[in-house]
């Protein structure tokens, strides 16, 4: 297998600034990155430029939920379509059409308001993704591997799935519309490792690495609501700011507005995207994962 083309993207969400500034920097000078993978052609893209200019996640709706194969095929951009639906169609023409992408690997850079650390999100459980995750985790021990393989690749709504293969770099905590140097540097480091791994694949110098600790997405958990549908609790201080901490049955996961603990029921989980600001509008408190080897 050879990865001829790598597309590195930022600004899929316009207020996630580490990816925006990393891509701007590489557009000016990508020599260091190119030298890590001379066997591949690396290009860069600021994906949703209008939302980058507006410093908002999106103009009309979330671009990173537009790329489910069925949605793409069903929906044709028409007058009155949202900015992001129209943009999704033109990106699909440029880099697809999905599932026949012309880019071998898309790396889409995001950041989160949650304290998830430098997280690599992989979307498929296959040899390539396993070895990539293992390479990144081995060279960057504080990296977190998050596996979202609960649905087939083509059903993912993410922009990056226009690529034949894709991963997301998701680093936090960083507020929306803000830029932190430590988050930026972790973003650079993880992206460089992905590129360096591709060179080992292309030159047949990749080692077969043993499995590493990872987390596999289970579900998205809403905030508790009262009989009127109003939110009735917050994330518990034990989990807020402590993404990927174990929560067992009987441990507090929410706190109501009088300060009373609400306990977790069910299997042991590892909450992440805890209190992510972008998901507040959908009333999402956190996502759960189970620990696994990947
Ligand atoms: Zn994002």
CSV table of C-alpha atoms and ligand atoms in Angstrom, one decimal:
chain,number,residue,atom,x,y,z
A,1,UNK,CA,0.0,0.0,0.0
A,2,UNK,CA,1.2,3.5,-0.8
A,3,UNK,CA,-0.2,6.8,0.4
A,4,UNK,CA,0.5,9.1,-2.5
A,5,UNK,CA,-1.5,12.1,-1.3
A,6,UNK,CA,-2.1,13.6,2.1
A,7,UNK,CA,-4.5,16.5,2.7
A,8,UNK,CA,-4.1,18.3,6.0
A,9,UNK,CA,-7.1,20.4,7.0
A,10,UNK,CA,-8.0,23.0,9.5
A,11,UNK,CA,-11.0,25.4,9.8
A,12,UNK,CA,-13.7,22.7,9.2
A,13,UNK,CA,-15.0,24.5,12.4
A,14,UNK,CA,-14.0,28.1,12.0
A,15,UNK,CA,-13.6,28.9,15.7
A,16,UNK,CA,-11.1,26.0,16.3
A,17,UNK,CA,-8.0,28.0,15.9
A,18,UNK,CA,-5.1,25.6,16.4
A,19,UNK,CA,-5.9,23.9,13.1
A,20,UNK,CA,-6.5,27.2,11.4
A,21,UNK,CA,-3.2,28.6,12.4
A,22,UNK,CA,-1.3,25.3,11.9
A,23,UNK,CA,-2.6,25.1,8.3
A,24,UNK,CA,-1.8,28.8,7.7
A,25,UNK,CA,1.7,28.2,9.0
A,26,UNK,CA,2.2,25.1,6.8
A,27,UNK,CA,0.8,27.0,3.7
A,28,UNK,CA,3.7,29.4,4.2
A,29,UNK,CA,6.3,26.9,5.0
A,30,UNK,CA,5.8,23.2,4.9
A,31,UNK,CA,9.4,22.2,4.4
A,32,UNK,CA,9.7,20.4,7.8
A,33,UNK,CA,6.6,18.5,7.3
A,34,UNK,CA,7.4,17.5,3.7
A,35,UNK,CA,10.8,16.3,4.8
A,36,UNK,CA,9.1,13.8,7.1
A,37,UNK,CA,7.4,12.1,4.1
A,38,UNK,CA,9.2,12.8,0.8
A,39,UNK,CA,7.4,9.9,-0.7
A,40,UNK,CA,4.0,11.6,-0.4
A,41,UNK,CA,2.4,14.7,-1.8
A,42,UNK,CA,1.1,16.9,1.1
A,43,UNK,CA,-1.4,19.6,0.5
A,44,UNK,CA,-3.3,21.9,2.9
A,45,UNK,CA,-6.8,23.3,3.1
A,46,UNK,CA,-8.7,25.8,5.2
A,47,UNK,CA,-12.0,24.0,4.8
A,48,UNK,CA,-14.8,26.5,5.8
A,49,UNK,CA,-13.2,29.8,5.1
A,50,UNK,CA,-16.4,31.8,5.7
A,51,UNK,CA,-16.7,30.5,9.2
A,52,UNK,CA,-13.0,31.0,9.8
A,53,UNK,CA,-13.4,34.7,8.8
A,54,UNK,CA,-16.5,34.9,11.0
A,55,UNK,CA,-14.7,33.2,13.9
A,56,UNK,CA,-17.7,30.9,14.2
A,57,UNK,CA,-18.1,27.1,14.2
A,58,UNK,CA,-20.2,27.4,11.1
A,59,UNK,CA,-22.4,29.9,9.2
A,60,UNK,CA,-25.7,28.0,9.0
A,61,UNK,CA,-25.1,24.5,10.2
A,62,UNK,CA,-22.3,22.1,11.2
A,63,UNK,CA,-20.2,21.3,8.1
A,64,UNK,CA,-18.8,18.2,9.9
A,65,UNK,CA,-22.2,16.5,9.9
A,66,UNK,CA,-22.8,16.8,6.1
A,67,UNK,CA,-20.9,13.9,4.7
A,68,UNK,CA,-22.9,10.8,5.4
A,69,UNK,CA,-22.9,9.1,2.0
A,70,UNK,CA,-26.7,8.9,1.8
A,71,UNK,CA,-27.1,12.5,2.8
A,72,UNK,CA,-24.6,13.6,0.2
A,73,UNK,CA,-26.3,11.6,-2.5
A,74,UNK,CA,-29.8,12.7,-1.5
A,75,UNK,CA,-29.1,16.3,-1.1
A,76,UNK,CA,-28.1,18.5,-4.0
A,77,UNK,CA,-27.2,22.1,-3.4
A,78,UNK,CA,-30.1,24.3,-4.5
A,79,UNK,CA,-31.0,27.9,-4.0
A,80,UNK,CA,-31.8,28.3,-0.3
A,81,UNK,CA,-29.5,25.5,0.8
A,82,UNK,CA,-27.4,26.3,3.8
A,83,UNK,CA,-23.8,27.6,3.3
A,84,UNK,CA,-22.5,24.3,4.7
A,85,UNK,CA,-24.7,22.1,2.6
A,86,UNK,CA,-23.6,23.9,-0.5
A,87,UNK,CA,-19.9,23.8,0.6
A,88,UNK,CA,-20.2,20.1,1.3
A,89,UNK,CA,-21.4,19.5,-2.2
A,90,UNK,CA,-18.5,21.4,-3.7
A,91,UNK,CA,-16.0,19.7,-1.4
A,92,UNK,CA,-17.5,16.4,-2.5
A,93,UNK,CA,-17.0,17.3,-6.1
A,94,UNK,CA,-13.4,18.4,-5.4
A,95,UNK,CA,-12.2,15.5,-3.3
A,96,UNK,CA,-14.7,12.8,-4.0
A,97,UNK,CA,-17.3,11.9,-4.8
A,98,UNK,CA,-17.6,9.9,-1.7
A,99,UNK,CA,-16.9,6.9,-1.5
A,100,UNK,CA,-14.5,7.3,-4.4
A,101,UNK,CA,-12.2,9.9,-2.9
A,102,UNK,CA,-9.1,11.0,-4.8
A,103,UNK,CA,-7.1,11.8,-1.6
A,104,UNK,CA,-5.4,8.8,0.0
A,105,UNK,CA,-5.4,10.3,3.5
A,106,UNK,CA,-7.2,13.3,5.0
A,107,UNK,CA,-6.0,14.6,8.3
A,108,UNK,CA,-8.6,17.0,9.7
A,109,UNK,CA,-7.5,19.1,12.7
A,110,UNK,CA,-10.0,20.1,15.4
A,111,UNK,CA,-9.8,21.3,19.0
A,112,UNK,CA,-12.3,20.8,21.8
A,113,UNK,CA,-13.2,22.8,24.9
A,114,UNK,CA,-13.0,19.5,26.8
A,115,UNK,CA,-9.9,18.4,28.6
A,116,UNK,CA,-9.2,15.4,26.2
A,117,UNK,CA,-5.5,16.0,25.7
A,118,UNK,CA,-4.0,15.3,22.3
A,119,UNK,CA,-6.6,12.8,20.9
A,120,UNK,CA,-6.3,10.9,17.7
A,121,UNK,CA,-9.7,9.9,16.4
A,122,UNK,CA,-9.7,6.8,14.1
A,123,UNK,CA,-12.8,5.7,12.2
A,124,UNK,CA,-12.0,2.1,11.1
A,125,UNK,CA,-10.6,-0.9,12.8
A,126,UNK,CA,-8.2,-2.2,10.2
A,127,UNK,CA,-4.5,-2.8,10.0
A,128,UNK,CA,-3.6,0.7,8.7
A,129,UNK,CA,-5.5,2.5,11.4
A,130,UNK,CA,-4.2,0.2,14.1
A,131,UNK,CA,-0.6,0.6,13.1
A,132,UNK,CA,-1.1,4.4,12.7
A,133,UNK,CA,-2.6,4.7,16.2
A,134,UNK,CA,0.1,2.5,17.7
A,135,UNK,CA,2.8,4.5,16.0
A,136,UNK,CA,1.4,7.8,17.3
A,137,UNK,CA,0.8,6.4,20.9
A,138,UNK,CA,4.3,4.9,21.0
A,139,UNK,CA,6.0,8.1,20.0
A,140,UNK,CA,3.7,10.4,21.9
A,141,UNK,CA,2.7,8.6,25.1
A,142,UNK,CA,0.3,11.3,26.3
A,143,UNK,CA,-1.7,10.9,23.1
A,144,UNK,CA,-5.2,9.4,23.5
A,145,UNK,CA,-6.5,7.0,20.9
A,146,UNK,CA,-10.3,7.2,20.4
A,147,UNK,CA,-11.9,4.7,18.1
A,148,UNK,CA,-15.2,5.6,16.5
A,149,UNK,CA,-15.9,2.4,14.5
A,150,UNK,CA,-19.5,2.0,15.6
A,151,UNK,CA,-20.8,2.7,12.1
A,152,UNK,CA,-19.4,1.9,8.6
A,153,UNK,CA,-16.9,4.4,7.3
A,154,UNK,CA,-19.1,5.7,4.6
A,155,UNK,CA,-21.9,6.5,7.1
A,156,UNK,CA,-19.7,8.9,9.1
A,157,UNK,CA,-20.9,12.5,8.6
A,158,UNK,CA,-17.4,13.9,8.9
A,159,UNK,CA,-15.7,15.9,6.2
A,160,UNK,CA,-12.5,13.9,6.4
A,161,UNK,CA,-14.3,10.8,5.2
A,162,UNK,CA,-14.1,12.2,1.7
A,163,UNK,CA,-10.6,10.7,1.8
A,164,UNK,CA,-10.0,7.0,1.1
A,165,UNK,CA,-8.7,7.0,4.6
A,166,UNK,CA,-8.9,9.6,7.3
A,167,UNK,CA,-8.2,10.6,10.9
A,168,UNK,CA,-9.0,13.5,13.1
A,169,UNK,CA,-6.6,15.3,15.4
A,170,UNK,CA,-8.7,16.6,18.3
A,171,UNK,CA,-6.8,18.4,21.0
A,172,UNK,CA,-8.1,20.1,24.1
A,173,UNK,CA,-8.9,22.0,26.3
A,174,UNK,CA,-9.0,25.1,24.2
A,175,UNK,CA,-11.9,27.6,24.2
A,176,UNK,CA,-13.7,28.4,21.0
A,177,UNK,CA,-12.1,31.3,19.2
A,178,UNK,CA,-9.0,31.1,21.4
A,179,UNK,CA,-5.5,29.9,20.7
A,180,UNK,CA,-3.2,28.2,23.2
A,181,UNK,CA,0.5,27.6,22.4
A,182,UNK,CA,0.6,24.2,24.2
A,183,UNK,CA,-2.5,22.9,22.4
A,184,UNK,CA,-1.0,24.2,19.1
A,185,UNK,CA,2.3,22.4,19.7
A,186,UNK,CA,0.5,19.1,20.6
A,187,UNK,CA,-1.5,19.5,17.3
A,188,UNK,CA,1.8,20.0,15.3
A,189,UNK,CA,3.4,17.0,17.1
A,190,UNK,CA,0.6,14.6,16.4
A,191,UNK,CA,0.3,15.7,12.8
A,192,UNK,CA,4.0,15.3,12.3
A,193,UNK,CA,3.8,11.8,13.7
A,194,UNK,CA,1.0,10.9,11.3
A,195,UNK,CA,3.1,12.1,8.4
A,196,UNK,CA,6.2,10.3,9.6
A,197,UNK,CA,4.2,7.1,9.9
A,198,UNK,CA,3.1,7.4,6.3
A,199,UNK,CA,6.7,7.5,5.2
A,200,UNK,CA,7.3,4.2,7.0
A,201,UNK,CA,4.3,2.7,5.1
A,202,UNK,CA,5.4,4.0,1.8
A,203,UNK,CA,9.0,2.8,2.2
A,204,UNK,CA,8.0,-0.5,3.7
A,205,UNK,CA,10.0,0.3,6.8
A,206,UNK,CA,6.9,0.1,9.1
A,207,UNK,CA,7.3,-2.2,12.1
A,208,UNK,CA,4.5,-4.3,13.3
A,209,UNK,CA,3.6,-2.6,16.6
A,210,UNK,CA,1.8,-4.3,19.4
A,211,UNK,CA,-1.6,-3.0,20.6
A,212,UNK,CA,-1.9,0.1,22.7
A,213,UNK,CA,-4.4,1.4,25.2
A,214,UNK,CA,-7.4,3.1,23.5
A,215,UNK,CA,-11.0,4.1,24.0
A,216,UNK,CA,-13.9,3.0,21.9
A,217,UNK,CA,-17.0,5.3,21.6
A,218,UNK,CA,-20.2,3.9,23.0
A,219,UNK,CA,-22.8,6.7,23.2
A,220,UNK,CA,-23.6,10.4,23.7
A,221,UNK,CA,-25.2,11.2,27.0
A,222,UNK,CA,-27.7,14.1,27.4
A,223,UNK,CA,-28.0,16.2,30.5
A,224,UNK,CA,-30.9,15.3,32.8
A,225,UNK,CA,-34.0,17.3,32.2
A,226,UNK,CA,-37.1,18.0,34.3
A,227,UNK,CA,-40.7,17.5,33.4
A,228,UNK,CA,-40.7,20.7,31.4
A,229,UNK,CA,-37.7,19.6,29.4
A,230,UNK,CA,-35.4,22.1,31.1
A,231,UNK,CA,-31.9,21.0,32.0
A,232,UNK,CA,-31.8,20.0,35.7
A,233,UNK,CA,-28.2,19.2,36.3
A,234,UNK,CA,-24.5,20.0,35.3
A,235,UNK,CA,-21.6,17.6,34.7
A,236,UNK,CA,-20.2,16.6,38.1
A,237,UNK,CA,-16.9,18.3,39.1
A,238,UNK,CA,-15.3,14.9,39.4
A,239,UNK,CA,-15.6,14.4,35.6
A,240,UNK,CA,-15.6,17.9,34.3
A,241,UNK,CA,-12.0,18.6,33.3
A,242,UNK,CA,-11.2,14.9,33.8
A,243,UNK,CA,-12.0,13.4,30.4
A,244,UNK,CA,-11.3,9.6,30.1
A,245,UNK,CA,-11.5,9.1,33.8
A,246,UNK,CA,-13.2,5.8,34.8
A,247,UNK,CA,-16.8,6.2,36.1
A,248,UNK,CA,-18.4,3.1,37.6
A,249,UNK,CA,-22.0,2.5,38.7
A,250,UNK,CA,-22.7,4.5,41.9
A,251,UNK,CA,-20.1,7.2,41.2
A,252,UNK,CA,-21.3,10.8,40.7
A,253,UNK,CA,-21.6,11.9,37.1
A,254,UNK,CA,-24.0,14.9,37.4
A,255,UNK,CA,-24.8,17.5,40.0
A,256,UNK,CA,-28.2,19.2,40.3
A,257,UNK,CA,-28.6,23.0,40.8
A,258,UNK,CA,-28.9,22.5,44.5
A,259,UNK,CA,-25.5,20.8,44.6
A,260,UNK,CA,-26.8,17.2,45.0
A,261,UNK,CA,-24.9,14.4,43.3
A,262,UNK,CA,-26.6,12.3,40.7
A,263,UNK,CA,-25.0,8.8,40.4
A,264,UNK,CA,-24.0,6.9,37.3
A,265,UNK,CA,-26.0,3.8,36.6
A,266,UNK,CA,-24.8,1.0,34.3
A,267,UNK,CA,-21.5,-0.3,33.0
A,268,UNK,CA,-18.2,1.3,33.7
A,269,UNK,CA,-17.5,4.1,31.2
A,270,UNK,CA,-14.9,6.7,30.3
A,271,UNK,CA,-16.6,10.1,29.7
A,272,UNK,CA,-15.0,12.4,27.1
A,273,UNK,CA,-16.1,15.5,25.2
A,274,UNK,CA,-17.2,16.4,28.8
A,275,UNK,CA,-19.1,19.7,28.6
A,276,UNK,CA,-17.9,20.4,25.0
A,277,UNK,CA,-19.3,23.9,24.3
A,278,UNK,CA,-20.3,23.1,20.8
A,279,UNK,CA,-22.6,20.3,22.0
A,280,UNK,CA,-24.3,22.4,24.6
A,281,UNK,CA,-27.1,23.4,22.3
A,282,UNK,CA,-28.0,19.8,21.7
A,283,UNK,CA,-28.1,19.3,25.5
A,284,UNK,CA,-25.2,16.8,25.3
A,285,UNK,CA,-23.3,16.3,28.5
A,286,UNK,CA,-20.5,14.0,27.4
A,287,UNK,CA,-19.8,10.9,25.3
A,288,UNK,CA,-19.0,7.6,26.8
A,289,UNK,CA,-16.3,5.1,25.8
A,290,UNK,CA,-15.0,1.8,27.0
A,291,UNK,CA,-11.3,1.1,27.4
A,292,UNK,CA,-9.9,-1.3,24.8
A,293,UNK,CA,-6.7,-2.4,23.1
A,294,UNK,CA,-6.3,-1.2,19.6
B,1,LIG,ZN1,-14.2,20.6,15.4
